[in-house]
């Protein structure tokens, strides 16, 4: 357990010309917590990580690790390891040299660095690649080299920018499990950016949802899922995300506001109050998602058991449990 390795971001701002990449981020991550970060493309996730790593200077605000303001601490002196979205491996160094790089910069003796690099490579299943160059490895393998390079550093804070995105589904699952096991073992404070909903929900002690450079909500995954703070979060988390009905419509009136219902909280029922036409049936094996359309044009996604004999164009009736509705005010905030 790395003690005192908590991370605190205060009023962090970073603009690139007119682009407000990070727009006032406050975040407190206690030592040892794993936070998953989600948000649409361009919402400032990578920029936030780069500010923490010291690769960018904030226009305003502060990054602190273990209570220390890092303003004047250069990147290589920060107890922070980052796995980049694009791997950022050194092409002229072998896989082994890439993994050892951070250790050598920190003056770890060569033999010990080699040993640690070998152990990390073994752990990530890339031991047979140690003497190759990055361009002789596949995308998924390069990603694991980048992970191994971060793992050997044992920093106070890990910043992982979509570290599993290039892995195939199976490897992704096993690497996810490895990462979690490793996290439990070394207990480093971790920010893990992902576009994968399942990863965001299952890996994080908390999930942070970003939009347009701001944090919309931060909380335990189930809490954020069950009680999204606003319509943005409601429409972002979940696959498919929550159905949002401006004005309430078929879900019942909401003067000026919006009413939402998750696809799993709608059900087929011949006596249900909502009539809709099936636009498409997405069969996912263990379940199906019906994409339906009400007479007024409103689209509703419905999660159903698999093997229904419904076809596009069929008419269905839907029911919902009033207790499972989510209400948002005119500004989109949860009521
Ligand atoms: N070096 C840069 N110069 C100018 N604009 C930049 C630069 N880096 C990022 N941006 C802009 O800042 C915003 C945030 O970018 P960032 O890379 O942080 O997004 P992201 O959330 O990581 O997106 P993605 O999910 O696509 O990786 C975007 O509008 C992006 O175009
Ligand atoms: Mg990014």
Short mmCIF file of C-alpha atoms and ligand atoms in Angstrom, two decimals:
data_model
loop_
_atom_site.label_atom_id
_atom_site.label_comp_id
_atom_site.label_asym_id
_atom_site.label_seq_id
_atom_site.Cartn_x
_atom_site.Cartn_y
_atom_site.Cartn_z
CA UNK A 1 0.00 0.00 0.00
CA UNK A 2 1.39 3.36 -1.03
CA UNK A 3 0.54 5.65 1.83
CA UNK A 4 -0.10 9.31 1.37
CA UNK A 5 -0.45 8.72 -2.36
CA UNK A 6 -3.86 10.29 -2.71
CA UNK A 7 -4.56 12.61 -5.61
CA UNK A 8 -6.26 15.98 -5.39
CA UNK A 9 -7.24 18.18 -8.32
CA UNK A 10 -8.43 21.67 -7.50
CA UNK A 11 -9.97 24.07 -10.00
CA UNK A 12 -7.97 22.59 -12.85
CA UNK A 13 -8.27 24.51 -16.13
CA UNK A 14 -6.53 23.95 -19.46
CA UNK A 15 -7.38 25.65 -22.73
CA UNK A 16 -5.82 25.18 -26.15
CA UNK A 17 -6.58 28.52 -27.79
CA UNK A 18 -10.37 28.67 -27.93
CA UNK A 19 -10.80 25.02 -26.91
CA UNK A 20 -11.61 24.70 -23.22
CA UNK A 21 -10.24 21.16 -22.83
CA UNK A 22 -10.48 21.05 -19.03
CA UNK A 23 -12.81 23.59 -17.46
CA UNK A 24 -12.58 23.65 -13.67
CA UNK A 25 -12.07 20.10 -12.47
CA UNK A 26 -12.14 19.29 -8.76
CA UNK A 27 -11.48 15.71 -7.79
CA UNK A 28 -10.28 14.04 -4.64
CA UNK A 29 -9.03 10.47 -4.97
CA UNK A 30 -8.04 8.89 -1.66
CA UNK A 31 -4.86 6.80 -1.65
CA UNK A 32 -5.48 3.39 -3.12
CA UNK A 33 -8.75 4.19 -4.86
CA UNK A 34 -9.35 3.12 -8.45
CA UNK A 35 -11.44 5.62 -10.36
CA UNK A 36 -12.72 4.96 -13.86
CA UNK A 37 -13.15 8.01 -16.06
CA UNK A 38 -15.69 8.04 -18.87
CA UNK A 39 -16.98 10.70 -21.23
CA UNK A 40 -17.45 11.37 -24.91
CA UNK A 41 -14.52 11.88 -27.24
CA UNK A 42 -13.03 15.32 -26.68
CA UNK A 43 -14.43 15.74 -23.17
CA UNK A 44 -10.97 16.32 -21.68
CA UNK A 45 -10.09 12.93 -20.22
CA UNK A 46 -6.61 12.65 -21.72
CA UNK A 47 -5.90 16.31 -21.05
CA UNK A 48 -6.76 15.82 -17.38
CA UNK A 49 -4.33 12.89 -17.20
CA UNK A 50 -1.61 14.84 -18.99
CA UNK A 51 -2.01 17.68 -16.49
CA UNK A 52 -1.57 15.21 -13.63
CA UNK A 53 1.49 13.65 -15.26
CA UNK A 54 2.95 17.11 -15.77
CA UNK A 55 3.07 16.86 -19.55
CA UNK A 56 0.91 19.98 -19.73
CA UNK A 57 0.85 23.02 -17.49
CA UNK A 58 -2.56 24.00 -16.18
CA UNK A 59 -3.80 27.54 -16.92
CA UNK A 60 -5.26 27.52 -13.43
CA UNK A 61 -5.70 25.15 -10.54
CA UNK A 62 -3.55 22.62 -8.79
CA UNK A 63 -2.49 18.99 -8.90
CA UNK A 64 -1.37 17.46 -5.62
CA UNK A 65 -0.18 13.93 -4.86
CA UNK A 66 0.20 12.85 -1.28
CA UNK A 67 -0.56 16.41 -0.24
CA UNK A 68 2.33 17.84 -2.26
CA UNK A 69 1.59 20.58 -4.81
CA UNK A 70 3.25 19.37 -8.04
CA UNK A 71 3.34 22.76 -9.73
CA UNK A 72 7.13 22.89 -9.92
CA UNK A 73 7.80 19.17 -10.14
CA UNK A 74 8.83 18.05 -13.64
CA UNK A 75 7.14 14.95 -15.11
CA UNK A 76 10.00 12.53 -14.47
CA UNK A 77 10.18 13.53 -10.82
CA UNK A 78 6.48 12.92 -10.22
CA UNK A 79 5.46 9.65 -8.63
CA UNK A 80 3.04 9.16 -11.50
CA UNK A 81 3.09 6.61 -14.32
CA UNK A 82 0.94 7.07 -17.38
CA UNK A 83 -0.10 4.57 -20.02
CA UNK A 84 -0.90 6.59 -23.10
CA UNK A 85 -3.84 6.11 -25.39
CA UNK A 86 -1.39 5.74 -28.31
CA UNK A 87 1.17 3.69 -26.27
CA UNK A 88 4.01 6.20 -26.92
CA UNK A 89 6.68 3.50 -27.08
CA UNK A 90 10.19 4.39 -28.16
CA UNK A 91 10.54 2.84 -31.64
CA UNK A 92 14.35 2.59 -31.47
CA UNK A 93 14.31 0.65 -28.19
CA UNK A 94 13.39 -3.01 -27.83
CA UNK A 95 10.38 -4.07 -25.83
CA UNK A 96 12.66 -4.87 -22.88
CA UNK A 97 14.40 -1.47 -23.10
CA UNK A 98 11.03 0.25 -23.34
CA UNK A 99 9.79 -1.46 -20.19
CA UNK A 100 13.07 -0.71 -18.38
CA UNK A 101 13.19 2.90 -19.49
CA UNK A 102 11.54 4.54 -16.49
CA UNK A 103 13.61 2.44 -14.11
CA UNK A 104 16.86 3.38 -15.79
CA UNK A 105 15.93 7.08 -15.71
CA UNK A 106 15.52 6.58 -11.97
CA UNK A 107 18.96 4.97 -11.73
CA UNK A 108 17.75 1.46 -10.90
CA UNK A 109 20.75 -0.85 -11.58
CA UNK A 110 20.60 -2.54 -14.97
CA UNK A 111 20.37 -6.11 -13.70
CA UNK A 112 17.51 -5.28 -11.35
CA UNK A 113 15.73 -3.30 -14.09
CA UNK A 114 16.07 -6.26 -16.48
CA UNK A 115 14.67 -8.60 -13.85
CA UNK A 116 11.67 -6.37 -13.17
CA UNK A 117 11.04 -5.86 -16.89
CA UNK A 118 11.11 -9.62 -17.38
CA UNK A 119 8.67 -10.18 -14.53
CA UNK A 120 6.24 -7.53 -15.80
CA UNK A 121 6.42 -8.94 -19.33
CA UNK A 122 5.78 -12.42 -17.98
CA UNK A 123 2.77 -11.18 -16.10
CA UNK A 124 1.29 -9.56 -19.20
CA UNK A 125 2.07 -12.46 -21.52
CA UNK A 126 4.64 -10.67 -23.67
CA UNK A 127 7.84 -12.32 -22.39
CA UNK A 128 8.57 -13.74 -25.86
CA UNK A 129 8.61 -10.22 -27.33
CA UNK A 130 11.28 -8.73 -25.06
CA UNK A 131 13.95 -8.54 -27.76
CA UNK A 132 11.68 -7.27 -30.52
CA UNK A 133 11.09 -3.66 -31.48
CA UNK A 134 7.64 -2.11 -31.03
CA UNK A 135 6.93 -2.10 -34.77
CA UNK A 136 7.36 -5.88 -34.71
CA UNK A 137 4.48 -6.25 -32.26
CA UNK A 138 0.71 -6.07 -32.80
CA UNK A 139 -1.41 -3.22 -31.45
CA UNK A 140 -2.61 -5.29 -28.51
CA UNK A 141 0.94 -6.42 -27.73
CA UNK A 142 2.21 -2.84 -27.85
CA UNK A 143 -0.51 -1.87 -25.45
CA UNK A 144 0.69 -4.50 -23.02
CA UNK A 145 4.28 -3.27 -23.39
CA UNK A 146 3.04 0.20 -22.43
CA UNK A 147 1.23 -1.31 -19.44
CA UNK A 148 4.31 -3.26 -18.38
CA UNK A 149 6.37 -0.09 -18.60
CA UNK A 150 4.00 1.62 -16.18
CA UNK A 151 3.75 -1.40 -13.87
CA UNK A 152 7.46 -1.64 -13.14
CA UNK A 153 7.58 1.91 -11.88
CA UNK A 154 5.44 1.39 -8.75
CA UNK A 155 4.44 5.04 -8.55
CA UNK A 156 1.94 6.58 -6.13
CA UNK A 157 -0.49 7.25 -8.97
CA UNK A 158 -1.26 5.32 -12.14
CA UNK A 159 -2.88 7.10 -15.05
CA UNK A 160 -4.23 4.63 -17.58
CA UNK A 161 -5.62 6.13 -20.79
CA UNK A 162 -7.72 3.39 -22.38
CA UNK A 163 -5.06 0.76 -21.75
CA UNK A 164 -7.19 -2.15 -22.92
CA UNK A 165 -8.73 -0.67 -26.04
CA UNK A 166 -6.55 -2.54 -28.55
CA UNK A 167 -6.94 -5.94 -26.92
CA UNK A 168 -9.30 -8.58 -28.26
CA UNK A 169 -12.34 -9.36 -26.13
CA UNK A 170 -10.83 -12.33 -24.33
CA UNK A 171 -7.48 -10.75 -23.63
CA UNK A 172 -9.29 -7.65 -22.54
CA UNK A 173 -11.24 -9.57 -19.93
CA UNK A 174 -8.19 -11.36 -18.60
CA UNK A 175 -6.06 -8.20 -18.60
CA UNK A 176 -8.87 -6.37 -16.82
CA UNK A 177 -8.82 -9.06 -14.14
CA UNK A 178 -5.00 -8.88 -13.96
CA UNK A 179 -5.09 -5.13 -13.59
CA UNK A 180 -7.64 -5.37 -10.80
CA UNK A 181 -5.65 -8.04 -9.00
CA UNK A 182 -2.53 -5.97 -9.36
CA UNK A 183 -4.34 -2.90 -8.11
CA UNK A 184 -5.48 -4.78 -5.03
CA UNK A 185 -1.96 -6.03 -4.49
CA UNK A 186 -0.07 -2.75 -4.82
CA UNK A 187 -2.94 -0.44 -3.92
CA UNK A 188 -1.80 2.45 -6.08
CA UNK A 189 -4.17 5.31 -6.62
CA UNK A 190 -5.41 4.85 -10.19
CA UNK A 191 -7.31 6.84 -12.79
CA UNK A 192 -8.46 4.57 -15.58
CA UNK A 193 -9.97 6.17 -18.68
CA UNK A 194 -12.20 3.91 -20.71
CA UNK A 195 -14.91 4.01 -23.36
CA UNK A 196 -16.08 0.58 -22.29
CA UNK A 197 -19.19 0.70 -20.14
CA UNK A 198 -18.57 -2.68 -18.58
CA UNK A 199 -15.02 -1.69 -17.69
CA UNK A 200 -16.21 1.58 -16.18
CA UNK A 201 -18.85 -0.16 -14.10
CA UNK A 202 -16.88 -3.19 -12.95
CA UNK A 203 -13.39 -1.83 -12.34
CA UNK A 204 -13.89 1.41 -10.49
CA UNK A 205 -14.48 2.04 -6.81
CA UNK A 206 -15.94 5.20 -8.29
CA UNK A 207 -16.76 6.32 -11.79
CA UNK A 208 -16.23 9.89 -12.96
CA UNK A 209 -18.34 11.09 -15.89
CA UNK A 210 -16.86 13.98 -17.88
CA UNK A 211 -18.40 16.23 -20.48
CA UNK A 212 -16.95 19.31 -22.14
CA UNK A 213 -14.04 19.54 -19.72
CA UNK A 214 -16.15 19.25 -16.59
CA UNK A 215 -16.99 16.45 -14.19
CA UNK A 216 -20.73 15.85 -14.38
CA UNK A 217 -20.84 13.24 -11.64
CA UNK A 218 -18.49 11.15 -9.52
CA UNK A 219 -19.66 8.27 -7.40
CA UNK A 220 -19.81 4.51 -6.93
CA UNK A 221 -20.77 2.94 -10.29
CA UNK A 222 -24.11 1.54 -9.15
CA UNK A 223 -25.06 4.84 -7.54
CA UNK A 224 -24.25 6.82 -10.69
CA UNK A 225 -26.21 4.28 -12.72
CA UNK A 226 -29.22 4.28 -10.39
CA UNK A 227 -29.28 8.01 -9.73
CA UNK A 228 -27.66 9.92 -12.58
CA UNK A 229 -27.16 13.55 -11.57
CA UNK A 230 -28.41 14.94 -14.85
CA UNK A 231 -29.73 14.04 -18.28
CA UNK A 232 -26.22 13.96 -19.72
CA UNK A 233 -25.08 11.24 -17.33
CA UNK A 234 -28.40 9.41 -17.77
CA UNK A 235 -27.97 9.44 -21.52
CA UNK A 236 -24.32 8.43 -21.37
CA UNK A 237 -24.06 5.50 -18.95
CA UNK A 238 -25.81 2.30 -19.90
CA UNK A 239 -25.91 0.44 -23.13
CA UNK A 240 -28.28 1.33 -24.53
CA UNK A 241 -28.50 4.40 -22.30
CA UNK A 242 -31.59 5.66 -20.50
CA UNK A 243 -34.60 6.63 -22.63
CA UNK A 244 -35.19 10.33 -22.06
CA UNK A 245 -38.61 11.82 -22.79
CA UNK A 246 -38.72 15.64 -22.83
CA UNK A 247 -41.92 16.79 -21.19
CA UNK A 248 -42.59 13.29 -19.92
CA UNK A 249 -44.95 12.34 -22.76
CA UNK A 250 -45.98 8.69 -22.60
CA UNK A 251 -44.24 8.33 -19.22
CA UNK A 252 -46.47 10.96 -17.63
CA UNK A 253 -46.19 14.74 -17.54
CA UNK A 254 -43.18 16.64 -16.28
CA UNK A 255 -43.87 20.33 -16.80
CA UNK A 256 -40.77 21.74 -18.45
CA UNK A 257 -38.64 18.80 -17.37
CA UNK A 258 -37.62 15.40 -18.69
CA UNK A 259 -38.60 11.91 -17.59
CA UNK A 260 -36.26 8.97 -18.12
CA UNK A 261 -36.61 5.22 -18.01
CA UNK A 262 -33.91 2.60 -18.45
CA UNK A 263 -34.42 0.02 -21.24
CA UNK A 264 -34.57 -2.75 -18.62
CA UNK A 265 -37.39 -0.93 -16.81
CA UNK A 266 -39.66 -1.14 -19.85
CA UNK A 267 -41.38 -4.45 -20.56
CA UNK A 268 -43.61 -5.92 -23.22
CA UNK A 269 -47.17 -6.17 -21.94
CA UNK A 270 -50.31 -6.43 -24.09
CA UNK A 271 -52.10 -4.32 -21.47
CA UNK A 272 -49.29 -1.73 -21.21
CA UNK A 273 -50.11 1.97 -21.68
CA UNK A 274 -47.52 2.71 -24.36
CA UNK A 275 -48.01 1.69 -27.98
CA UNK A 276 -44.95 1.49 -30.18
CA UNK A 277 -43.73 0.06 -33.45
CA UNK A 278 -40.61 -2.09 -33.60
CA UNK A 279 -37.89 -0.43 -35.69
CA UNK A 280 -35.18 -3.02 -35.09
CA UNK A 281 -34.41 -6.06 -32.97
CA UNK A 282 -30.82 -6.36 -31.73
CA UNK A 283 -30.20 -9.90 -30.61
CA UNK A 284 -27.33 -10.13 -28.14
CA UNK A 285 -27.51 -13.80 -27.31
CA UNK A 286 -28.41 -13.57 -23.64
CA UNK A 287 -30.92 -10.79 -24.27
CA UNK A 288 -32.37 -8.63 -27.00
CA UNK A 289 -32.83 -4.91 -27.38
CA UNK A 290 -35.92 -3.67 -29.19
CA UNK A 291 -35.62 -0.28 -30.78
CA UNK A 292 -39.17 1.01 -30.93
CA UNK A 293 -40.94 4.18 -32.00
CA UNK A 294 -44.11 5.67 -30.57
CA UNK A 295 -46.77 7.27 -32.80
CA UNK A 296 -45.43 10.73 -31.90
CA UNK A 297 -41.97 9.76 -33.15
CA UNK A 298 -40.44 9.19 -29.71
CA UNK A 299 -37.91 6.35 -29.75
CA UNK A 300 -37.70 3.92 -26.85
CA UNK A 301 -35.16 1.15 -26.37
CA UNK A 302 -36.47 -1.89 -24.51
CA UNK A 303 -34.36 -4.69 -23.05
CA UNK A 304 -36.11 -8.04 -23.40
CA UNK A 305 -35.35 -11.73 -23.10
CA UNK A 306 -33.86 -13.25 -26.27
CA UNK A 307 -35.71 -15.34 -28.86
CA UNK A 308 -38.80 -13.17 -29.18
CA UNK A 309 -40.49 -13.61 -32.53
CA UNK A 310 -40.78 -9.88 -33.17
CA UNK A 311 -39.95 -8.23 -36.47
CA UNK A 312 -39.47 -4.65 -37.57
CA UNK A 313 -42.89 -3.14 -38.25
CA UNK A 314 -44.66 -5.16 -35.53
CA UNK A 315 -46.73 -3.21 -33.03
CA UNK A 316 -46.07 -3.80 -29.34
CA UNK A 317 -47.37 -2.44 -26.05
CA UNK A 318 -45.05 -1.49 -23.23
CA UNK A 319 -45.42 -1.05 -19.53
CA UNK A 320 -43.16 0.64 -17.02
CA UNK A 321 -42.93 0.69 -13.26
CA UNK A 322 -43.61 4.27 -12.08
CA UNK A 323 -41.14 3.75 -9.24
CA UNK A 324 -38.36 3.21 -11.78
CA UNK A 325 -38.77 6.55 -13.54
CA UNK A 326 -36.11 9.26 -13.31
CA UNK A 327 -37.18 12.89 -13.23
CA UNK A 328 -35.09 15.85 -14.35
CA UNK A 329 -35.88 19.57 -14.18
CA UNK A 330 -35.82 22.07 -17.03
CA UNK A 331 -32.05 22.47 -16.62
CA UNK A 332 -31.63 18.69 -16.89
CA UNK A 333 -30.77 18.16 -13.24
CA UNK A 334 -32.11 15.22 -11.31
CA UNK A 335 -35.14 16.07 -9.19
N1 LIG B 1 -2.49 19.70 -28.06
C1 LIG B 1 -3.74 20.13 -28.32
N2 LIG B 1 -3.96 21.25 -29.04
C2 LIG B 1 -5.19 21.72 -29.29
N3 LIG B 1 -6.32 21.13 -28.85
C3 LIG B 1 -6.17 20.01 -28.12
C4 LIG B 1 -4.89 19.45 -27.83
N4 LIG B 1 -5.08 18.32 -27.08
C5 LIG B 1 -6.42 18.20 -26.94
N5 LIG B 1 -7.07 19.19 -27.55
C6 LIG B 1 -8.53 19.41 -27.56
O1 LIG B 1 -8.97 19.40 -26.22
C7 LIG B 1 -10.20 18.72 -26.09
C8 LIG B 1 -10.05 17.58 -25.12
O2 LIG B 1 -9.18 16.61 -25.67
P1 LIG B 1 -8.82 15.26 -24.93
O3 LIG B 1 -7.77 14.60 -25.72
O4 LIG B 1 -8.52 15.57 -23.52
O5 LIG B 1 -10.20 14.47 -25.03
P2 LIG B 1 -10.54 12.97 -24.59
O6 LIG B 1 -11.68 13.07 -23.64
O7 LIG B 1 -9.32 12.28 -24.14
O8 LIG B 1 -11.07 12.35 -25.96
P3 LIG B 1 -10.92 10.83 -26.54
O9 LIG B 1 -11.99 10.05 -25.86
O10 LIG B 1 -11.22 11.03 -28.00
O11 LIG B 1 -9.54 10.37 -26.28
C9 LIG B 1 -10.58 18.28 -27.51
O12 LIG B 1 -11.45 19.24 -28.04
C10 LIG B 1 -9.27 18.29 -28.24
O13 LIG B 1 -9.45 18.52 -29.60
MG1 LIG B 2 -8.26 10.68 -24.86
#
